Amino acid sequence: MVTGSSGFIGSNFVLDWLRCSDEPIVGLDALTYAGNPENLASIQGDSRYTLVRGDISDTNLVADLLLRYAPRAIVNFAAESHVDRSIHGPEDFIQTNIVGTFRLLECTRAYWSGIHGDQKASFRFTHVSTDEVYGSLGPTDLPFSELRRYEPNSPYSASKAASDHLVRAYHHTYGLPILTTNCSNNYGAFQFPEKLIPLMIHNALAGKPLPVYGDGKNVRDWIYVCDHCDAIRRVLEAGRVGETYNIGGCSEMKNIEVVHALCDALDAARPRADGSSYRTLISFVRDRPGHDRRYAIDNSKIERELGWTPKESFATGLAKTVRWYLDNPAWVSHVTSGAYRQWVSTNYGTRPEVVR
Ligand code: NAD
Ligand code: TDX
């Protein structure tokens, strides 16, 4: 069972899974603004995938699904995932990321208590989390290892931290066979254009300003989404029960470097009519409140224990991503109508440009 299966990473996970395996998946997704069944249009009619529209906080529904489908594992992607939205309205983050995870754990515990033998021994609950729970690094600090203490700074990261703690507690208290992954910034196909990379591609192609927060020197470690999905499959397959695995892309970059790389890729693939570079659209705007300065991941545990390393470099992953957005204008135009415009006005309408 895959929760959040119609979101960005969840849908990539389902597609990759069915490319390598015939084992069926039941997806559970509330189809919020971020959930888009179109992401899985290519497997429509495939009997290996069933989508159930519903909320992970709906105890009756989840209990019923667990009994009906008897999954051998749950991979929990369902969440509110955008930091800026958590700043404008934290409540949904508390509800889904904390209460939702708690209820999902309760249902899972009841289901797991009722199964036996090999089925019980091999069951896994995999919780997909973020590096943001560890807080912010200084320029020369060592990357986050799994032993780093939690210091979440946004309502989003605090809600994910709380969910990680609940998952951990269900293992220690009840013995639930859990695995937790903490991954860095993903990019790739089907990412909603509220996040940095797809937002910049979308704005650039529309000739709109490219809003870089603050001085543009905040650092993120970028991972191509299929590498993340591959790591989760590996953790599910061979991770040690009760353990946490950090997952990173080995691609630390300043935001402004990411935006420059995107502009250069678009200049080559879709030159502007007047011959100018997309870089001329860059606009520095007021910073995100509480903006974490730097994230970086120490991959050595997953590498050592599970033999996983990312396959894509930032250059190869970005080239695939830019190509995907250029080839899928209909997907972008569907998700950027209606409520999306309201979000753009809420987040960017009142954000003054800062001259640098
Ligand atoms: P997303 O916002 O694109 O997708 C979230 C999905 O969850 C959507 O399909 C949405 O409809 C669904 N959902 C939301 N609330 C729900 C609820 N109450 N019940 C059922 N479904 C619900 O997010 P994403 O970027 O795909 O992230 C997936 C997971 O990975 C999240 O838990 C996120 O914290 C984590 N993560 C994301 C990144 C990243 O860079 N995007 C990095 C590390 C970890
Ligand atoms: O318009 C923008 N301008 C800008 O400068 C946006 C949307 C972002 N930024 C900056 C903020 C961050 O430093 O770019 C960086 C990346 O921003 P996001 O794409 O919003 O990602 P981030 O806040 O780093 O969080 C992401 O990675 C970890 C995901 O959204 C989380 O779900 C994940 O847990």
XYZ file of C-alpha atoms and ligand atoms in Angstrom:
434
model
C 0.000 0.000 0.000
C 1.387 3.358 -1.055
C -0.090 6.478 0.544
C 0.232 9.775 -1.335
C 0.515 7.731 -4.550
C -0.813 10.557 -6.745
C 1.730 13.123 -5.553
C 5.126 13.866 -7.047
C 7.329 11.219 -5.417
C 4.505 8.733 -4.779
C 3.538 8.577 -8.454
C 7.174 8.214 -9.548
C 7.495 5.417 -6.991
C 4.438 3.571 -8.371
C 5.644 3.911 -11.974
C 9.155 2.724 -11.132
C 7.799 -0.138 -9.010
C 5.602 -1.485 -11.788
C 8.492 -1.197 -14.238
C 10.542 -3.611 -12.105
C 7.863 -5.836 -10.561
C 4.441 -7.374 -11.083
C 3.554 -7.104 -7.409
C 0.347 -5.054 -7.220
C -0.026 -1.736 -5.419
C -3.034 -0.184 -3.781
C -2.665 3.591 -3.638
C -4.391 5.702 -0.986
C -4.525 9.392 -1.753
C -6.789 12.223 -0.601
C -6.192 14.006 -3.944
C -5.457 17.393 -2.418
C -4.218 20.169 -4.736
C -0.902 18.217 -4.884
C -2.427 14.868 -5.800
C -2.987 14.361 -9.497
C -4.272 11.063 -10.926
C -3.005 12.270 -14.345
C 0.494 11.433 -13.089
C -0.476 7.777 -13.410
C -2.369 8.063 -16.698
C 0.229 5.825 -18.368
C -0.863 2.867 -16.185
C -4.594 3.488 -16.461
C -6.334 0.138 -16.814
C -3.308 -1.752 -15.467
C -4.773 -4.312 -13.055
C -1.646 -4.130 -10.873
C -2.592 -0.644 -9.607
C -5.729 0.382 -7.701
C -6.274 3.952 -6.526
C -8.486 4.564 -3.509
C -9.391 8.182 -2.899
C -9.267 8.771 0.848
C -7.510 10.308 3.808
C -4.834 8.578 5.902
C -6.655 10.056 8.939
C -9.838 8.157 8.086
C -9.473 5.263 10.512
C -12.481 3.300 9.258
C -11.361 3.496 5.660
C -7.725 2.609 6.381
C -8.683 -0.308 8.664
C -11.020 -1.622 5.995
C -8.378 -1.314 3.248
C -5.785 -3.137 5.326
C -8.145 -6.043 5.929
C -9.284 -6.116 2.305
C -5.872 -5.885 0.620
C -3.655 -7.416 3.356
C -0.551 -5.528 2.161
C 2.885 -6.907 2.964
C 4.150 -3.332 3.366
C 3.021 0.266 3.631
C 5.064 3.114 2.172
C 3.849 6.398 3.615
C 4.366 9.367 1.280
C 1.102 11.165 2.139
C 1.842 14.608 3.530
C 1.522 18.313 3.099
C 4.951 19.008 1.649
C 5.520 22.674 0.812
C 7.407 24.856 3.317
C 5.962 28.176 2.070
C 2.413 26.834 2.413
C 3.211 25.726 5.958
C 4.226 29.311 6.751
C 0.977 30.752 5.368
C -1.251 28.033 6.905
C 0.236 25.415 9.250
C -3.019 23.703 10.276
C -3.243 21.233 7.368
C 0.347 20.180 8.114
C -0.512 19.334 11.705
C -3.611 17.469 10.581
C -2.088 15.313 7.835
C 1.542 14.983 8.842
C 0.989 14.454 12.568
C -2.612 13.324 13.170
C -2.747 11.486 9.840
C 0.486 9.589 10.478
C -0.674 8.771 14.003
C -3.979 7.326 12.779
C -2.250 5.397 10.010
C 0.111 3.940 12.612
C -2.779 2.991 14.875
C -4.574 1.176 12.042
C -1.333 -0.498 11.005
C -0.669 -1.649 14.553
C -4.148 -3.189 14.805
C -3.720 -4.921 11.431
C -0.206 -6.158 12.209
C -1.325 -7.494 15.613
C -3.889 -9.647 13.823
C -1.531 -11.299 11.322
C 0.786 -14.213 12.056
C 3.829 -16.227 11.051
C 5.783 -15.187 7.957
C 3.210 -12.558 7.041
C 3.797 -10.821 10.373
C 7.566 -11.289 10.334
C 8.013 -9.812 6.871
C 5.600 -6.877 7.230
C 7.163 -3.372 7.002
C 5.932 0.187 7.551
C 8.208 2.571 5.640
C 7.897 6.235 6.528
C 9.197 8.730 3.959
C 10.606 11.824 5.610
C 12.909 14.743 4.965
C 16.352 16.089 5.823
C 14.651 19.314 6.974
C 13.947 17.730 10.385
C 17.647 18.218 11.218
C 17.513 22.014 10.866
C 20.112 24.211 9.229
C 23.875 23.710 8.698
C 26.671 26.296 8.698
C 28.928 26.472 5.620
C 31.614 24.173 7.069
C 29.437 21.861 9.218
C 29.525 18.139 8.492
C 26.531 16.819 6.488
C 23.563 15.350 8.401
C 24.105 11.801 9.605
C 21.311 9.718 11.152
C 22.719 10.620 14.596
C 22.204 14.351 14.115
C 19.748 15.815 16.595
C 16.375 17.055 15.366
C 16.086 20.859 15.107
C 13.136 21.553 12.775
C 12.616 25.228 11.949
C 9.415 25.478 9.877
C 5.892 24.267 10.620
C 6.436 21.757 7.778
C 9.666 20.327 9.184
C 8.288 20.373 12.746
C 5.264 18.364 11.611
C 7.490 15.874 9.758
C 9.752 15.620 12.828
C 6.712 14.852 14.988
C 5.635 12.139 12.553
C 9.141 10.618 12.589
C 9.026 10.508 16.406
C 5.643 8.763 16.362
C 6.929 6.180 13.876
C 9.981 5.559 16.065
C 7.821 5.254 19.186
C 5.541 2.666 17.539
C 8.587 0.508 16.996
C 10.027 0.931 20.478
C 6.733 0.594 22.324
C 4.741 -1.843 20.215
C 7.439 -3.522 18.141
C 5.893 -2.330 14.856
C 8.457 -3.146 12.117
C 9.179 0.336 10.827
C 11.808 1.908 8.585
C 12.298 5.667 8.226
C 14.031 7.500 5.382
C 15.136 11.142 5.511
C 15.801 12.455 2.037
C 17.063 15.718 0.561
C 15.421 17.913 -2.121
C 13.890 15.896 -4.969
C 13.336 17.056 -8.533
C 12.042 15.361 -11.686
C 8.854 14.673 -13.642
C 5.417 15.423 -12.108
C 6.684 17.890 -9.477
C 4.092 20.536 -8.722
C 5.285 23.987 -9.888
C 5.276 25.447 -6.385
C 8.736 23.940 -5.696
C 11.898 25.699 -6.880
C 12.829 23.774 -10.047
C 9.414 23.343 -11.724
C 8.364 26.854 -10.652
C 11.419 28.345 -12.335
C 10.890 26.307 -15.531
C 7.223 27.287 -15.638
C 7.902 31.005 -15.046
C 10.812 31.105 -17.497
C 8.739 29.598 -20.315
C 5.971 32.096 -19.557
C 8.471 35.012 -19.586
C 7.709 35.759 -15.933
C 10.227 36.812 -13.234
C 12.238 34.038 -11.558
C 11.798 34.823 -7.848
C 14.965 33.920 -5.924
C 14.526 34.270 -2.158
C 17.050 36.380 -0.206
C 20.588 36.342 -1.593
C 20.111 33.026 -3.444
C 22.960 31.426 -1.518
C 20.922 28.908 0.479
C 22.248 25.433 -0.200
C 20.241 22.262 -0.883
C 21.381 18.750 -1.801
C 19.444 17.830 -4.965
C 18.409 14.259 -5.769
C 16.717 13.031 -8.934
C 13.375 11.541 -7.894
C 14.015 8.085 -9.425
C 17.169 7.780 -7.316
C 15.061 8.485 -4.221
C 12.487 5.864 -5.277
C 15.267 3.364 -5.897
C 16.660 4.012 -2.390
C 13.229 3.498 -0.803
C 12.812 0.175 -2.633
C 16.224 -0.879 -1.343
C 15.405 0.149 2.248
C 12.098 -1.710 2.067
C 13.868 -4.774 0.720
C 16.841 -4.963 3.045
C 16.779 -2.147 5.645
C 17.204 -3.133 9.273
C 13.905 -2.906 11.153
C 13.657 0.128 13.442
C 16.430 1.984 11.587
C 16.604 5.362 9.896
C 18.410 5.881 6.569
C 19.442 9.269 5.207
C 19.244 9.603 1.408
C 20.979 12.342 -0.581
C 21.921 13.115 -4.154
C 25.582 14.098 -3.568
C 24.739 17.410 -5.311
C 25.011 20.351 -2.936
C 24.235 23.581 -4.746
C 23.323 27.181 -3.998
C 19.839 28.115 -5.218
C 21.245 30.718 -7.588
C 23.489 28.066 -9.155
C 20.439 25.853 -9.685
C 18.551 28.712 -11.331
C 21.529 29.563 -13.545
C 21.826 25.903 -14.615
C 18.114 25.849 -15.467
C 18.323 29.068 -17.470
C 21.310 27.726 -19.404
C 19.506 24.433 -20.129
C 16.436 26.334 -21.353
C 18.572 28.747 -23.418
C 19.913 25.708 -25.260
C 16.644 23.758 -25.550
C 14.126 26.582 -26.114
C 15.953 29.839 -27.026
C 13.957 33.030 -26.446
C 12.666 34.836 -29.500
C 14.679 38.021 -28.757
C 17.902 36.026 -28.246
C 18.288 37.095 -24.602
C 19.076 34.581 -21.855
C 16.425 33.400 -19.393
C 18.885 34.647 -16.747
C 17.621 38.202 -17.421
C 14.339 37.147 -15.740
C 16.006 36.458 -12.368
C 14.577 38.651 -9.624
C 15.773 38.592 -6.003
C 12.777 38.865 -3.678
C 12.165 39.087 0.056
C 13.427 36.008 1.856
C 11.333 33.141 3.212
C 10.834 33.644 6.984
C 13.067 31.268 8.984
C 14.741 30.121 5.746
C 17.206 27.289 6.515
C 20.618 28.170 5.117
C 22.042 24.807 4.212
C 21.102 21.118 4.072
C 23.562 18.351 3.236
C 23.304 14.575 3.566
C 25.844 12.025 4.681
C 24.919 8.943 2.623
C 27.452 6.622 4.192
C 25.003 4.445 6.168
C 22.756 3.502 3.241
C 25.822 3.080 1.053
C 27.616 0.834 3.550
C 24.626 -1.256 4.696
C 22.520 -1.448 1.543
C 24.964 -0.699 -1.248
C 22.857 2.208 -2.555
C 24.267 5.307 -4.245
C 22.515 7.818 -6.523
C 22.882 7.104 -10.252
C 22.158 10.557 -11.649
C 24.406 13.605 -11.409
C 22.706 16.980 -11.116
C 23.531 17.678 -14.786
C 21.982 14.438 -16.112
C 18.944 14.617 -13.793
C 18.290 18.259 -14.654
C 18.531 17.597 -18.391
C 15.879 14.837 -18.094
C 13.691 17.086 -15.961
C 13.836 20.085 -18.306
C 13.067 17.790 -21.248
C 10.062 16.333 -19.405
C 8.560 19.774 -18.676
C 9.135 20.892 -22.264
C 7.450 17.733 -23.552
C 4.459 17.918 -21.195
C 2.898 21.391 -21.488
C -0.621 19.959 -21.082
C 0.231 18.491 -17.662
C 1.669 21.847 -16.574
C -1.273 23.853 -17.858
C -3.783 21.571 -16.064
C -2.077 21.950 -12.692
C -1.458 25.690 -13.017
C -5.054 26.707 -13.557
C -7.527 27.768 -10.869
C -6.295 27.364 -7.297
C -2.647 27.568 -8.383
C -3.107 31.206 -9.400
C -4.462 31.977 -5.931
C -1.358 30.426 -4.372
C 0.987 32.433 -6.610
C -0.764 35.626 -5.595
C -0.646 34.689 -1.858
C 3.032 33.780 -1.845
C 4.529 36.137 -4.422
C 1.990 38.981 -4.756
C 3.142 40.690 -1.563
C 6.833 39.787 -1.805
C 8.838 42.894 -2.795
C 11.800 42.676 -5.133
C 15.117 43.328 -3.385
C 17.792 45.114 -5.397
C 21.189 43.317 -5.229
P 3.381 16.071 -2.789
O 2.863 17.259 -2.055
O 3.713 16.185 -4.236
O 2.357 14.847 -2.652
C 1.704 14.532 -1.466
C 0.566 13.554 -1.801
O -0.088 13.209 -0.577
C -0.501 14.155 -2.716
O -0.856 13.226 -3.703
C -1.666 14.436 -1.785
O -2.927 14.375 -2.422
C -1.484 13.331 -0.757
N -2.087 13.649 0.539
C -1.989 14.812 1.230
N -2.691 14.730 2.373
C -3.213 13.478 2.423
C -4.006 12.775 3.364
N -4.415 13.367 4.494
N -4.354 11.500 3.098
C -3.972 10.905 1.936
N -3.230 11.524 1.008
C -2.842 12.797 1.253
O 4.660 15.606 -1.955
P 5.990 14.896 -2.450
O 6.969 15.936 -2.832
O 5.635 13.816 -3.389
O 6.490 14.274 -1.070
C 6.089 12.959 -0.677
C 6.677 12.668 0.692
O 8.099 12.752 0.634
C 6.239 13.652 1.781
O 6.043 12.933 2.964
C 7.422 14.586 1.928
O 7.507 15.104 3.237
C 8.569 13.658 1.619
N 9.768 14.299 1.063
C 9.660 15.119 -0.015
C 10.810 15.681 -0.556
C 10.756 16.594 -1.758
O 11.788 17.181 -2.115
N 9.634 16.737 -2.419
C 12.061 15.407 0.024
C 12.117 14.556 1.131
C 10.961 13.996 1.633
O 10.121 30.704 -5.458
C 11.045 30.171 -4.790
N 12.235 30.810 -4.673
C 13.287 30.330 -3.952
O 14.351 30.967 -3.876
C 10.900 28.887 -4.144
C 9.613 28.117 -4.235
C 11.958 28.402 -3.425
N 13.112 29.105 -3.307
C 14.229 28.548 -2.499
C 13.840 28.107 -1.105
C 14.776 26.932 -0.836
O 16.015 27.399 -0.331
O 14.662 27.351 -3.161
C 15.006 26.328 -2.212
C 14.142 25.114 -2.483
O 12.807 25.478 -2.163
P 11.595 24.424 -2.259
O 11.570 23.849 -3.630
O 10.377 25.094 -1.742
O 12.117 23.265 -1.308
P 12.522 23.237 0.243
O 11.917 24.326 1.001
O 14.035 23.129 0.297
O 11.856 21.837 0.670
C 11.872 20.706 -0.221
O 12.841 19.771 0.105
C 12.627 18.987 1.245
C 10.509 20.041 -0.302
O 9.525 21.017 -0.606
C 10.173 19.316 0.956
O 8.943 18.609 0.826
C 11.250 18.355 1.263
O 11.018 17.757 2.490
